[in-house]
Coordinates of C-alpha atoms in Angstrom, one line a residue:
X1 CA -195.8 -146.9 8.5
X2 CA -196.5 -150.3 7.2
X3 CA -198.3 -151.2 4.0
X4 CA -201.6 -153.0 4.0
X5 CA -203.0 -155.7 1.7
X6 CA -206.6 -155.8 0.6
X7 CA -208.3 -158.9 -0.9
X8 CA -210.2 -157.3 -3.8
X9 CA -212.1 -160.6 -4.4
X10 CA -213.6 -160.3 -0.9
X11 CA -214.6 -156.6 -0.6
X12 CA -217.6 -155.8 1.6
X13 CA -221.0 -154.7 0.1
X14 CA -220.5 -151.0 -0.9
X15 CA -224.2 -150.2 -1.4
X16 CA -224.9 -149.1 2.2
X17 CA -221.9 -146.8 2.1
X18 CA -222.8 -145.3 -1.2
X19 CA -226.4 -144.8 -0.2
X20 CA -225.3 -142.9 3.0
X21 CA -223.1 -140.6 1.0
X22 CA -225.8 -140.0 -1.7
X23 CA -228.4 -139.2 1.0
X24 CA -226.0 -136.5 2.4
X25 CA -226.0 -134.9 -1.1
X26 CA -222.6 -136.0 -2.1
X27 CA -221.7 -137.3 -5.6
X28 CA -218.6 -139.4 -6.2
X29 CA -217.1 -139.7 -9.6
X30 CA -214.0 -139.7 -11.7
X31 CA -213.0 -136.1 -12.6
X32 CA -212.3 -135.2 -16.2
X33 CA -208.9 -134.1 -17.2
X34 CA -210.0 -130.5 -17.7
X35 CA -210.6 -130.5 -13.9
X36 CA -207.0 -131.6 -13.2
X37 CA -205.6 -128.3 -11.9
X38 CA -208.7 -127.6 -9.8
X39 CA -208.5 -131.0 -8.1
X40 CA -204.7 -130.8 -7.6
X41 CA -204.9 -127.3 -6.2
X42 CA -207.6 -128.4 -3.8
X43 CA -205.4 -131.3 -2.7
X44 CA -202.3 -129.2 -2.3
X45 CA -204.1 -126.6 -0.2
X46 CA -205.4 -129.2 2.3
X47 CA -202.9 -132.0 2.2
X48 CA -199.7 -130.6 0.7
X49 CA -197.7 -130.6 -2.5
X50 CA -196.5 -134.3 -2.1
X51 CA -200.1 -135.7 -2.3
X52 CA -200.9 -133.3 -5.2
X53 CA -197.9 -134.5 -7.1
X54 CA -198.7 -138.1 -6.5
X55 CA -202.3 -137.6 -7.6
X56 CA -201.2 -135.8 -10.7
X57 CA -200.2 -139.2 -12.1
X58 CA -203.8 -140.3 -11.9
X59 CA -204.7 -137.8 -14.6
X60 CA -202.3 -139.4 -17.0
X61 CA -204.3 -142.7 -17.0
X62 CA -207.4 -143.5 -19.1
X63 CA -209.7 -143.7 -17.3
X64 CA -208.4 -141.2 -14.7
X65 CA -207.4 -143.3 -11.6
X66 CA -208.9 -140.9 -9.2
X67 CA -212.3 -140.3 -7.7
X68 CA -213.6 -137.1 -6.1
X69 CA -216.5 -136.4 -3.8
X70 CA -218.5 -133.2 -4.6
X71 CA -221.3 -131.5 -2.7
X72 CA -224.2 -131.6 -5.1
X73 CA -225.6 -128.3 -4.0
X74 CA -222.4 -126.2 -3.9
X75 CA -220.3 -128.1 -6.4
X76 CA -217.4 -127.9 -3.9
X77 CA -214.9 -130.7 -3.7
X78 CA -215.1 -132.5 -0.4
X79 CA -212.6 -135.3 -0.8
X80 CA -210.5 -137.4 -3.2
X81 CA -208.9 -140.8 -3.5
X82 CA -206.5 -142.0 -6.1
X83 CA -204.8 -145.3 -7.1
X84 CA -202.1 -146.5 -9.5
X85 CA -200.2 -143.3 -8.9
X86 CA -196.8 -144.0 -7.3
X87 CA -196.9 -147.7 -8.2
X88 CA -199.4 -150.0 -10.0
X89 CA -202.0 -151.6 -7.8
X90 CA -201.4 -149.1 -4.9
X91 CA -204.3 -147.2 -3.3
X92 CA -203.6 -143.6 -2.3
X93 CA -203.3 -140.9 -1.5
X94 CA -206.7 -140.0 -0.2
X95 CA -208.2 -137.3 1.9
X96 CA -211.5 -135.7 3.0
X97 CA -211.8 -132.0 4.0
X98 CA -212.1 -131.6 7.7
X99 CA -215.5 -130.1 7.4
X100 CA -216.9 -133.2 5.6
X101 CA -215.5 -136.0 7.8
X102 CA -217.6 -138.6 9.6
X103 CA -220.1 -138.8 6.7
X104 CA -218.9 -141.9 5.1
X105 CA -217.1 -140.0 2.2
X106 CA -213.7 -141.5 2.9
X107 CA -215.0 -145.1 2.9
X108 CA -217.0 -144.5 -0.3
X109 CA -214.0 -143.1 -2.0
X110 CA -211.8 -146.0 -0.8
X111 CA -214.4 -148.6 -2.0
X112 CA -214.7 -146.9 -5.4
X113 CA -211.0 -147.1 -6.0
X114 CA -210.8 -150.7 -4.7
X115 CA -213.7 -151.8 -7.0
X116 CA -212.0 -150.0 -9.9
X117 CA -208.8 -152.0 -9.2
X118 CA -210.8 -155.2 -9.1
X119 CA -212.5 -154.4 -12.4
X120 CA -209.1 -153.7 -13.9
X121 CA -208.1 -157.3 -13.1
X122 CA -206.2 -157.1 -9.8
X123 CA -206.8 -159.7 -7.1
X124 CA -205.2 -157.7 -4.3
X125 CA -204.4 -154.0 -3.7
X126 CA -201.8 -152.4 -1.5
X127 CA -202.4 -149.4 0.7
X128 CA -199.0 -147.9 0.9
X129 CA -197.7 -146.5 4.2
X130 CA -201.1 -146.6 5.7
X131 CA -201.9 -144.3 8.6
X132 CA -205.2 -145.4 10.2
X133 CA -204.7 -149.2 10.0
X134 CA -207.8 -150.0 12.1
X135 CA -210.0 -147.8 9.8
X136 CA -208.8 -149.6 6.7
X137 CA -209.3 -153.0 8.4
X138 CA -212.9 -152.0 9.3
X139 CA -213.8 -150.6 5.9
X140 CA -212.2 -153.2 3.6
X141 CA -210.5 -155.9 5.6
X142 CA -207.0 -154.6 5.0
X143 CA -204.2 -156.5 6.8
X144 CA -200.7 -155.4 7.7
X145 CA -198.0 -156.6 5.3
X146 CA -195.1 -157.7 7.6
X147 CA -191.7 -156.0 7.1
X148 CA -193.2 -153.4 4.7
X149 CA -191.8 -150.3 6.4
X150 CA -190.6 -148.0 4.9
X151 CA -191.9 -149.6 1.6
X152 CA -191.8 -147.9 -1.7
X153 CA -191.7 -144.4 -0.2
X154 CA -188.2 -144.9 1.4
X155 CA -186.5 -142.6 -1.1
X156 CA -188.8 -139.6 -0.6
X157 CA -186.8 -136.4 -0.1

């Protein structure tokens, strides 16, 4: 899968996305390091050990380079998104529990990470080995980087 490039200086207005998620009773925030194992176990159970391992790097950063979505009523994790894990300036991995999809959570997590990258001084972000290219284009204007397959993940075993 190809990598995508996002212009961080030209991100869409995130307020409507954040409002939609908040109205659904979902809070998005950076988890504290004491929540590391709970978050990584949640990721591993739903998306596999590879994504959990990749996200573990986010907890070595200050601030943590990961955001989670939590149901305000139940305090259950609904989704996550990380950046600066496998390589600096890379977004991902990210995932939303099947039961919580189609509520704007994935887009809100994506925009939180992209805004964090922008605040950290980056002009562009890379979405490595992106799956739903049309989705990323719609949410944040991501464009395919030509000749970027297999990208940095070529040596996965």
